mmCIF file of C-alpha atoms in Angstrom:
data_model
loop_
_atom_site.group_PDB
_atom_site.id
_atom_site.type_symbol
_atom_site.label_atom_id
_atom_site.label_comp_id
_atom_site.label_asym_id
_atom_site.label_seq_id
_atom_site.Cartn_x
_atom_site.Cartn_y
_atom_site.Cartn_z
ATOM 1 C CA MET A 146 212.934 77.973 -37.397
ATOM 2 C CA ALA A 147 214.095 74.362 -37.118
ATOM 3 C CA VAL A 148 217.359 75.461 -35.500
ATOM 4 C CA TYR A 149 215.490 77.768 -33.139
ATOM 5 C CA ILE A 150 213.328 74.800 -32.107
ATOM 6 C CA LEU A 151 216.462 72.777 -31.335
ATOM 7 C CA THR A 152 217.760 75.764 -29.374
ATOM 8 C CA PHE A 153 214.507 75.863 -27.403
ATOM 9 C CA PHE A 154 214.873 72.215 -26.355
ATOM 10 C CA ALA A 155 218.543 72.753 -25.466
ATOM 11 C CA TYR A 156 217.586 75.610 -23.135
ATOM 12 C CA ILE A 157 214.871 73.415 -21.629
ATOM 13 C CA ALA A 158 217.513 70.728 -20.999
ATOM 14 C CA GLU A 159 219.764 73.311 -19.332
ATOM 15 C CA TRP A 160 217.021 74.191 -16.863
ATOM 16 C CA VAL A 161 215.894 70.597 -16.274
ATOM 17 C CA PHE A 162 219.287 68.913 -15.868
ATOM 18 C CA GLY A 163 221.084 71.727 -14.053
ATOM 19 C CA SER A 164 222.045 70.732 -10.525
ATOM 20 C CA ARG A 165 219.839 71.892 -7.665
ATOM 21 C CA SER A 166 222.651 71.843 -5.093
ATOM 22 C CA ARG A 167 223.596 75.499 -5.344
ATOM 23 C CA VAL A 168 219.942 76.466 -5.620
ATOM 24 C CA ALA A 169 219.445 75.231 -2.083
ATOM 25 C CA ARG A 170 222.162 77.603 -0.893
ATOM 26 C CA THR A 171 220.323 80.531 -2.453
ATOM 27 C CA ALA A 172 217.157 79.514 -0.615
ATOM 28 C CA ALA A 173 219.073 79.411 2.647
ATOM 29 C CA GLU A 174 220.397 82.929 2.019
ATOM 30 C CA LEU A 175 216.914 84.259 1.361
ATOM 31 C CA THR A 176 215.398 82.585 4.412
ATOM 32 C CA GLY A 177 218.249 83.481 6.749
ATOM 33 C CA GLY A 178 219.688 79.988 7.102
ATOM 34 C CA LYS A 179 223.354 79.217 7.674
ATOM 35 C CA THR A 180 225.381 78.452 4.561
ATOM 36 C CA GLY A 181 229.091 77.954 4.872
ATOM 37 C CA GLY A 182 229.451 80.044 8.031
ATOM 38 C CA GLY A 183 227.029 82.809 7.078
ATOM 39 C CA LYS A 184 224.925 84.142 9.919
ATOM 40 C CA SER A 185 221.403 85.391 9.618
ATOM 41 C CA ALA A 186 221.043 89.139 9.889
ATOM 42 C CA LYS A 187 218.039 91.062 11.107
ATOM 43 C CA GLY A 188 215.303 90.973 8.496
ATOM 44 C CA GLY A 189 216.089 87.499 7.189
ATOM 45 C CA ALA A 190 219.037 88.166 4.898
ATOM 46 C CA ALA A 191 222.341 86.409 5.396
ATOM 47 C CA VAL A 192 225.596 88.162 6.179
ATOM 48 C CA PRO A 193 228.509 87.063 3.953
ATOM 49 C CA ALA A 194 230.668 84.490 5.699
ATOM 50 C CA GLN A 195 234.159 85.706 6.602
ATOM 51 C CA ALA A 196 233.516 88.915 4.641
ATOM 52 C CA GLY A 197 235.218 91.067 7.255
ATOM 53 C CA ALA A 198 237.455 88.547 8.982
ATOM 54 C CA ALA A 199 241.122 89.355 9.299
ATOM 55 C CA GLY A 200 242.102 85.776 8.527
ATOM 56 C CA LYS A 201 242.189 82.235 9.801
ATOM 57 C CA GLU A 202 245.292 80.620 11.253
ATOM 58 C CA SER A 203 246.163 77.176 9.953
ATOM 59 C CA GLU A 204 246.781 74.694 12.769
ATOM 60 C CA GLY A 205 250.129 73.402 11.506
ATOM 61 C CA GLY A 206 252.331 76.372 10.666
ATOM 62 C CA GLY A 207 250.676 79.535 11.907
ATOM 63 C CA THR A 208 250.285 81.032 8.432
ATOM 64 C CA ALA A 209 247.416 83.459 8.122
ATOM 65 C CA VAL A 210 245.071 82.489 5.285
ATOM 66 C CA LEU A 211 242.382 84.867 4.125
ATOM 67 C CA GLU A 212 239.204 83.191 2.931
ATOM 68 C CA ARG A 213 237.591 84.617 -0.196
ATOM 69 C CA PRO A 214 234.417 86.513 0.745
ATOM 70 C CA ARG A 215 231.207 85.505 -0.976
ATOM 71 C CA VAL A 216 230.036 88.182 -3.405
ATOM 72 C CA VAL A 217 226.390 89.127 -3.096
ATOM 73 C CA THR A 218 224.126 91.703 -4.706
ATOM 74 C CA ARG A 219 222.578 94.306 -2.419
ATOM 75 C CA SER A 220 218.857 94.763 -2.727
ATOM 76 C CA SER A 221 218.027 98.110 -4.285
ATOM 77 C CA SER A 222 215.106 98.628 -1.919
ATOM 78 C CA GLY A 223 217.287 98.309 1.164
ATOM 79 C CA ARG A 224 214.668 96.257 3.036
ATOM 80 C CA ARG A 225 216.274 92.860 2.495
ATOM 81 C CA GLY A 226 219.918 93.397 3.239
ATOM 82 C CA ASP A 227 222.302 91.427 1.017
ATOM 83 C CA LEU A 228 220.733 88.930 -1.364
ATOM 84 C CA PRO A 229 222.766 86.749 -3.727
ATOM 85 C CA ASP A 230 222.143 86.280 -7.413
ATOM 86 C CA GLY A 231 220.906 82.846 -8.365
ATOM 87 C CA PRO A 232 223.420 80.388 -9.859
ATOM 88 C CA GLY A 233 221.832 80.492 -13.324
ATOM 89 C CA ALA A 234 219.832 78.012 -15.365
ATOM 90 C CA ALA A 235 222.625 75.410 -15.253
ATOM 91 C CA ALA A 236 223.028 76.016 -11.505
ATOM 92 C CA GLY A 237 226.787 75.522 -11.811
ATOM 93 C CA ASP A 238 226.344 71.871 -12.766
ATOM 94 C CA GLU A 239 228.662 70.507 -15.471
ATOM 95 C CA GLN A 240 225.857 68.711 -17.337
ATOM 96 C CA GLY A 241 223.537 71.698 -17.159
ATOM 97 C CA ASP A 242 226.310 74.005 -18.331
ATOM 98 C CA LEU A 243 227.005 71.677 -21.269
ATOM 99 C CA TYR A 244 223.379 71.921 -22.418
ATOM 100 C CA GLY A 245 223.558 75.695 -21.981
ATOM 101 C CA ARG A 246 226.657 75.924 -24.177
ATOM 102 C CA ILE A 247 224.959 73.769 -26.796
ATOM 103 C CA ALA A 248 221.941 76.080 -26.663
ATOM 104 C CA VAL A 249 224.093 79.172 -27.166
ATOM 105 C CA SER A 250 225.939 77.513 -30.064
ATOM 106 C CA LEU A 251 222.630 76.629 -31.706
ATOM 107 C CA MET A 252 221.430 80.176 -31.110
ATOM 108 C CA VAL A 253 224.480 81.520 -32.957
ATOM 109 C CA LEU A 254 223.798 79.162 -35.872
ATOM 110 C CA ALA A 255 220.124 80.135 -35.953
ATOM 111 C CA PHE A 256 221.061 83.821 -35.880
ATOM 112 C CA LEU A 257 223.405 83.398 -38.849
ATOM 113 C CA LEU A 258 220.699 81.597 -40.843
ATOM 114 C CA HIS A 259 218.172 84.228 -39.764
ATOM 115 C CA PHE A 260 220.486 87.032 -40.853
ATOM 116 C CA SER A 261 221.029 85.313 -44.201
ATOM 117 C CA GLY A 262 217.261 85.145 -44.742
ATOM 118 C CA VAL A 263 216.805 88.841 -43.993
ATOM 119 C CA LEU A 264 219.766 89.730 -46.213
ATOM 120 C CA THR A 265 218.533 87.692 -49.192
ATOM 121 C CA ARG A 266 215.096 89.275 -48.831
ATOM 122 C CA SER A 267 216.767 92.681 -49.076
ATOM 123 C CA LEU A 268 218.905 91.697 -52.063
ATOM 124 C CA SER A 269 215.909 90.279 -53.936
ATOM 125 C CA VAL A 270 214.350 93.754 -54.227
ATOM 126 C CA GLN A 271 217.437 95.944 -53.673
ATOM 127 C CA ARG A 272 216.010 97.829 -50.703
ATOM 128 C CA ALA A 273 215.831 97.792 -46.920
ATOM 129 C CA PRO A 274 214.199 94.556 -45.692
ATOM 130 C CA TRP A 275 211.505 96.196 -43.574
ATOM 131 C CA GLY A 276 208.867 97.491 -45.962
ATOM 132 C CA ASN A 277 205.926 95.579 -44.424
ATOM 133 C CA MET A 278 204.918 93.792 -41.224
ATOM 134 C CA TYR A 279 206.381 90.460 -42.317
ATOM 135 C CA GLU A 280 209.785 91.954 -42.979
ATOM 136 C CA PHE A 281 209.635 94.099 -39.846
ATOM 137 C CA SER A 282 208.774 91.050 -37.681
ATOM 138 C CA THR A 283 211.572 88.868 -39.019
ATOM 139 C CA THR A 284 214.110 91.662 -38.647
ATOM 140 C CA PHE A 285 212.833 92.524 -35.163
ATOM 141 C CA SER A 286 213.385 88.980 -33.856
ATOM 142 C CA MET A 287 216.790 88.819 -35.560
ATOM 143 C CA VAL A 288 217.920 92.022 -33.822
ATOM 144 C CA ALA A 289 216.652 90.756 -30.441
ATOM 145 C CA VAL A 290 218.712 87.574 -30.821
ATOM 146 C CA GLY A 291 221.713 89.602 -31.978
ATOM 147 C CA ALA A 292 221.455 91.868 -28.928
ATOM 148 C CA TYR A 293 221.313 88.824 -26.631
ATOM 149 C CA LEU A 294 224.401 87.303 -28.249
ATOM 150 C CA GLY A 295 226.114 90.689 -28.013
ATOM 151 C CA PHE A 296 225.552 90.719 -24.243
ATOM 152 C CA LEU A 297 227.066 87.239 -24.030
ATOM 153 C CA VAL A 298 230.108 88.302 -26.059
ATOM 154 C CA ALA A 299 230.502 91.222 -23.643
ATOM 155 C CA ARG A 300 230.536 88.603 -20.838
ATOM 156 C CA LYS A 301 227.299 89.789 -19.278
ATOM 157 C CA ASN A 302 225.479 87.232 -17.154
ATOM 158 C CA VAL A 303 222.320 87.041 -19.268
ATOM 159 C CA ARG A 304 222.106 83.382 -20.294
ATOM 160 C CA TRP A 305 218.989 83.125 -18.152
ATOM 161 C CA ILE A 306 217.125 85.200 -20.743
ATOM 162 C CA GLY A 307 217.782 82.639 -23.496
ATOM 163 C CA LEU A 308 214.697 80.475 -22.925
ATOM 164 C CA PRO A 309 212.067 83.267 -22.906
ATOM 165 C CA LEU A 310 213.855 84.904 -25.841
ATOM 166 C CA VAL A 311 213.889 81.865 -28.122
ATOM 167 C CA THR A 312 210.262 81.138 -27.168
ATOM 168 C CA THR A 313 209.223 84.622 -28.256
ATOM 169 C CA VAL A 314 211.303 84.415 -31.433
ATOM 170 C CA LEU A 315 209.522 81.193 -32.418
ATOM 171 C CA LEU A 316 206.126 82.806 -31.804
ATOM 172 C CA ASP A 317 207.118 85.921 -33.763
ATOM 173 C CA LEU A 318 208.465 83.959 -36.741
ATOM 174 C CA GLY A 319 205.471 81.617 -36.681
ATOM 175 C CA LEU A 320 203.113 84.590 -36.850
ATOM 176 C CA ALA A 321 205.226 86.192 -39.580
ATOM 177 C CA VAL A 322 205.274 83.185 -41.932
ATOM 178 C CA THR A 323 201.643 82.156 -41.390
ATOM 179 C CA VAL A 324 199.673 85.404 -41.002
ATOM 180 C CA LEU A 325 201.883 88.313 -42.012
ATOM 181 C CA TYR A 326 203.718 86.850 -45.003
ATOM 182 C CA THR A 327 203.914 89.206 -47.977
ATOM 183 C CA GLU A 328 205.676 88.631 -51.273
ATOM 184 C CA SER A 329 208.723 90.822 -51.804
ATOM 185 C CA ASP A 330 207.967 93.875 -53.900
ATOM 186 C CA GLN A 331 209.161 97.410 -54.502
ATOM 187 C CA LEU A 332 208.199 100.239 -52.188
ATOM 188 C CA VAL A 333 205.728 102.962 -52.966
ATOM 189 C CA PRO A 334 207.469 106.275 -53.874
ATOM 190 C CA ALA A 335 206.795 107.886 -50.479
ATOM 191 C CA LEU A 336 208.776 105.128 -48.721
ATOM 192 C CA ASP A 337 211.616 105.032 -51.219
ATOM 193 C CA SER A 338 213.930 107.249 -49.183
ATOM 194 C CA TYR A 339 217.172 106.978 -47.229
ATOM 195 C CA TRP A 340 215.078 107.880 -44.169
ATOM 196 C CA LEU A 341 213.653 104.351 -44.332
ATOM 197 C CA TRP A 342 217.084 103.035 -43.367
ATOM 198 C CA ILE A 343 217.359 105.502 -40.483
ATOM 199 C CA HIS A 344 213.839 105.750 -39.082
ATOM 200 C CA VAL A 345 212.618 102.164 -39.394
ATOM 201 C CA SER A 346 215.932 100.519 -38.503
ATOM 202 C CA LEU A 347 216.044 102.572 -35.297
ATOM 203 C CA ALA A 348 212.452 101.591 -34.503
ATOM 204 C CA ILE A 349 213.381 97.917 -34.891
ATOM 205 C CA VAL A 350 216.498 98.171 -32.719
ATOM 206 C CA CYS A 351 214.629 100.123 -30.028
ATOM 207 C CA GLY A 352 211.771 97.632 -30.027
ATOM 208 C CA ALA A 353 214.116 94.641 -29.748
ATOM 209 C CA LEU A 354 215.974 96.163 -26.806
ATOM 210 C CA PHE A 355 212.751 97.322 -25.156
ATOM 211 C CA TYR A 356 211.646 93.677 -25.419
ATOM 212 C CA LEU A 357 214.731 92.465 -23.524
ATOM 213 C CA GLY A 358 214.016 95.099 -20.881
ATOM 214 C CA CYS A 359 210.422 93.882 -20.709
ATOM 215 C CA VAL A 360 211.545 90.295 -20.084
ATOM 216 C CA GLY A 361 213.831 91.511 -17.320
ATOM 217 C CA THR A 362 210.946 93.468 -15.777
ATOM 218 C CA ILE A 363 208.565 90.492 -15.840
ATOM 219 C CA LEU A 364 211.151 88.223 -14.218
ATOM 220 C CA TYR A 365 211.885 90.956 -11.664
ATOM 221 C CA LEU A 366 208.227 91.005 -10.609
ATOM 222 C CA PHE A 367 208.169 87.223 -10.143
ATOM 223 C CA ARG A 368 211.485 87.141 -8.307
ATOM 224 C CA ASP A 369 210.566 90.112 -6.106
ATOM 225 C CA ARG A 370 207.324 88.439 -5.031
ATOM 226 C CA TYR A 371 209.227 85.209 -4.426
ATOM 227 C CA GLU A 372 211.837 86.902 -2.221
ATOM 228 C CA THR A 373 209.126 88.729 -0.284
ATOM 229 C CA LYS A 374 207.254 85.481 0.346
ATOM 230 C CA LEU A 375 210.364 83.675 1.549
ATOM 231 C CA ILE A 376 211.384 86.454 3.922
ATOM 232 C CA ALA A 377 207.833 86.567 5.297
ATOM 233 C CA GLY A 378 208.133 82.860 6.123
ATOM 234 C CA GLY A 379 206.029 81.560 3.247
ATOM 235 C CA LYS A 380 206.720 78.386 1.290
ATOM 236 C CA PRO A 381 206.585 78.758 -2.515
ATOM 237 C CA SER A 382 205.741 75.817 -4.747
ATOM 238 C CA ALA A 383 208.461 73.393 -5.846
ATOM 239 C CA PHE A 384 208.285 74.675 -9.422
ATOM 240 C CA ALA A 385 208.647 78.308 -8.355
ATOM 241 C CA THR A 386 211.535 77.370 -6.093
ATOM 242 C CA SER A 387 213.337 75.481 -8.861
ATOM 243 C CA VAL A 388 212.991 78.275 -11.413
ATOM 244 C CA LEU A 389 213.127 81.510 -9.441
ATOM 245 C CA GLU A 390 216.055 80.564 -7.191
ATOM 246 C CA ARG A 391 218.249 80.209 -10.259
ATOM 247 C CA LEU A 392 217.497 83.704 -11.545
ATOM 248 C CA PRO A 393 219.477 86.801 -10.572
ATOM 249 C CA SER A 394 218.223 88.642 -7.515
ATOM 250 C CA ALA A 395 215.307 91.027 -7.874
ATOM 251 C CA ALA A 396 217.754 93.932 -7.518
ATOM 252 C CA SER A 397 219.887 92.653 -10.404
ATOM 253 C CA LEU A 398 216.881 92.056 -12.664
ATOM 254 C CA ASP A 399 215.496 95.487 -11.860
ATOM 255 C CA LYS A 400 218.855 97.104 -12.648
ATOM 256 C CA PHE A 401 219.150 95.155 -15.923
ATOM 257 C CA ALA A 402 215.715 96.280 -17.136
ATOM 258 C CA TYR A 403 216.212 99.888 -16.050
ATOM 259 C CA ARG A 404 219.590 100.252 -17.718
ATOM 260 C CA ILE A 405 218.278 98.945 -21.031
ATOM 261 C CA ASN A 406 215.181 101.175 -20.992
ATOM 262 C CA ALA A 407 217.184 104.234 -19.949
ATOM 263 C CA ALA A 408 219.816 103.647 -22.640
ATOM 264 C CA VAL A 409 217.274 103.045 -25.430
ATOM 265 C CA PHE A 410 214.938 105.933 -24.589
ATOM 266 C CA PRO A 411 217.078 108.652 -26.287
ATOM 267 C CA PHE A 412 217.217 106.536 -29.450
ATOM 268 C CA TRP A 413 213.433 106.139 -29.388
ATOM 269 C CA THR A 414 213.202 109.921 -29.102
ATOM 270 C CA PHE A 415 215.405 110.299 -32.170
ATOM 271 C CA THR A 416 213.278 107.677 -33.977
ATOM 272 C CA ILE A 417 210.219 109.901 -33.573
ATOM 273 C CA VAL A 418 212.167 113.005 -34.618
ATOM 274 C CA ALA A 419 213.530 111.205 -37.691
ATOM 275 C CA GLY A 420 210.012 110.097 -38.597
ATOM 276 C CA ALA A 421 208.780 113.682 -38.358
ATOM 277 C CA ILE A 422 211.573 114.906 -40.638
ATOM 278 C CA TRP A 423 210.788 112.134 -43.125
ATOM 279 C CA ALA A 424 207.079 113.051 -42.980
ATOM 280 C CA GLY A 425 207.983 116.625 -43.826
ATOM 281 C CA ASP A 426 209.865 115.470 -46.923
ATOM 282 C CA ALA A 427 207.265 112.892 -48.028
ATOM 283 C CA TRP A 428 203.948 114.519 -47.101
ATOM 284 C CA GLY A 429 204.779 118.178 -46.654
ATOM 285 C CA ARG A 430 204.059 118.254 -42.918
ATOM 286 C CA TYR A 431 206.041 117.137 -39.874
ATOM 287 C CA TRP A 432 203.162 115.981 -37.697
ATOM 288 C CA GLY A 433 199.605 115.108 -38.677
ATOM 289 C CA TRP A 434 198.243 113.037 -35.746
ATOM 290 C CA ASP A 435 198.282 109.890 -37.840
ATOM 291 C CA PRO A 436 197.489 106.794 -35.652
ATOM 292 C CA LYS A 437 201.082 105.584 -35.926
ATOM 293 C CA GLU A 438 202.406 108.997 -34.915
ATOM 294 C CA VAL A 439 199.977 109.253 -32.007
ATOM 295 C CA TRP A 440 200.891 105.847 -30.566
ATOM 296 C CA SER A 441 204.605 106.443 -31.056
ATOM 297 C CA PHE A 442 204.194 109.587 -28.967
ATOM 298 C CA ILE A 443 202.123 107.709 -26.353
ATOM 299 C CA THR A 444 204.900 105.114 -26.090
ATOM 300 C CA TRP A 445 207.428 107.903 -25.611
ATOM 301 C CA VAL A 446 205.307 109.502 -22.878
ATOM 302 C CA VAL A 447 204.855 106.241 -20.934
ATOM 303 C CA TYR A 448 208.578 105.415 -21.070
ATOM 304 C CA ALA A 449 209.310 108.981 -19.937
ATOM 305 C CA CYS A 450 206.931 108.478 -17.016
ATOM 306 C CA TYR A 451 208.718 105.229 -16.158
ATOM 307 C CA LEU A 452 212.125 106.906 -16.111
ATOM 308 C CA HIS A 453 210.724 109.748 -14.016
ATOM 309 C CA ALA A 454 209.154 107.226 -11.629
ATOM 310 C CA ARG A 455 212.530 105.590 -11.117
ATOM 311 C CA ALA A 456 213.816 108.912 -9.817
ATOM 312 C CA THR A 457 210.841 109.313 -7.467
ATOM 313 C CA ALA A 458 211.140 107.491 -4.145
ATOM 314 C CA GLY A 459 207.486 106.525 -3.870
ATOM 315 C CA TRP A 460 207.388 104.953 -7.329
ATOM 316 C CA LYS A 461 210.479 102.779 -7.319
ATOM 317 C CA GLY A 462 210.236 99.024 -7.421
ATOM 318 C CA ARG A 463 207.039 97.286 -8.498
ATOM 319 C CA LYS A 464 205.099 100.454 -9.362
ATOM 320 C CA ALA A 465 207.801 101.565 -11.787
ATOM 321 C CA ALA A 466 207.974 98.034 -13.190
ATOM 322 C CA TYR A 467 204.263 98.109 -13.998
ATOM 323 C CA LEU A 468 204.837 101.351 -15.881
ATOM 324 C CA ALA A 469 207.642 99.690 -17.861
ATOM 325 C CA LEU A 470 205.302 96.845 -18.863
ATOM 326 C CA LEU A 471 202.618 99.352 -19.872
ATOM 327 C CA ALA A 472 205.187 101.208 -21.969
ATOM 328 C CA PHE A 473 206.194 98.073 -23.878
ATOM 329 C CA ALA A 474 202.516 97.163 -24.301
ATOM 330 C CA THR A 475 201.963 100.517 -26.025
ATOM 331 C CA TRP A 476 204.945 99.766 -28.286
ATOM 332 C CA LEU A 477 203.428 96.396 -29.236
ATOM 333 C CA PHE A 478 200.045 97.948 -29.889
ATOM 334 C CA ASN A 479 201.689 100.639 -31.983
ATOM 335 C CA TYR A 480 203.102 97.897 -34.182
ATOM 336 C CA TYR A 481 200.396 95.235 -34.324
ATOM 337 C CA GLY A 482 197.220 96.985 -33.220
ATOM 338 C CA VAL A 483 197.624 100.235 -35.145
ATOM 339 C CA ASN A 484 198.655 98.443 -38.348
ATOM 340 C CA VAL A 485 195.686 96.072 -38.214
ATOM 341 C CA LEU A 486 192.918 98.189 -36.692
ATOM 342 C CA PHE A 487 193.520 101.655 -38.127
ATOM 343 C CA ASP A 488 193.990 103.162 -41.544
ATOM 344 C CA GLY A 489 196.434 106.000 -41.934
ATOM 345 C CA GLN A 490 199.220 107.395 -44.012
ATOM 346 C CA HIS A 491 201.512 104.645 -42.725
ATOM 347 C CA SER A 492 199.207 101.950 -44.173
ATOM 348 C CA TYR A 493 201.038 101.273 -47.430
ATOM 349 C CA ALA A 494 201.626 97.533 -47.544
ATOM 350 C CA ASP A 495 198.604 96.195 -45.622
ATOM 351 C CA VAL A 496 200.357 93.614 -43.436
#
């Protein structure tokens, strides 16, 4: 946790000390101002400068030189024209980028220490390290960090998610070591099965990725409202301007969240199927309307509604985003609320 705390402060430094110069250009794009030759289009969005020009003749020798067009992200809703992604937390500044690289390096170190802790917990009892809520929580946060680092290795522009991620990891680990801590012990016979490795590990991976999608959805809602306010001629606060202008465009955030949720949904489906097969082996029935089973199914239904809403014209955008947040809320309740508030056949290890 100490390394995660250092990572948290490094990400804070990246946001605080990153240059604001490029942020101002993003604001000009959103409000229809001129930036480097760009001309305001109808509706308030800027047209890329020199994007369709045949070239520019140099005064001395008559050589045609093509200027590189600025790359922008088109709004998925179509009502804002072309909107650029923000420059990121570091805002392209060398000092801000340095703090961001330090933060990522610390995150890698924290992940390795985190993984070692989960591994030693498993080796101490010679079983999968997710037999109770404490073990599930520590593994869940480890997988979320691993997924984030995996996106970075794949050269995806997701460093902006680092600060909310490490904040949540600290809260999750703090809750795990103070409230949910349970001494390592052997599993009850019903849980001592190879299905534990399949069913529960999939639930953890799905939850961690659903969390990243949830963060993307929340930031999409803030950024979408921010873009709408700017285009309508409003003036957001200085804090909102500093933070939200550095994020990807609302279209990019929406696409990021949707792709994660759509990719994970089939695995969540298989998680429920695997749990039913395991229940048939352990309890002699595939489905018994246990609270955990009921809420797993509710989560599946809400995510299915979200994916269906994305394909329905009237429910795209913010309405679908609210459904995505509701879906992740049902996943969280299925984990925390059901385990604490209800007794059922899944209640083996208390917390």
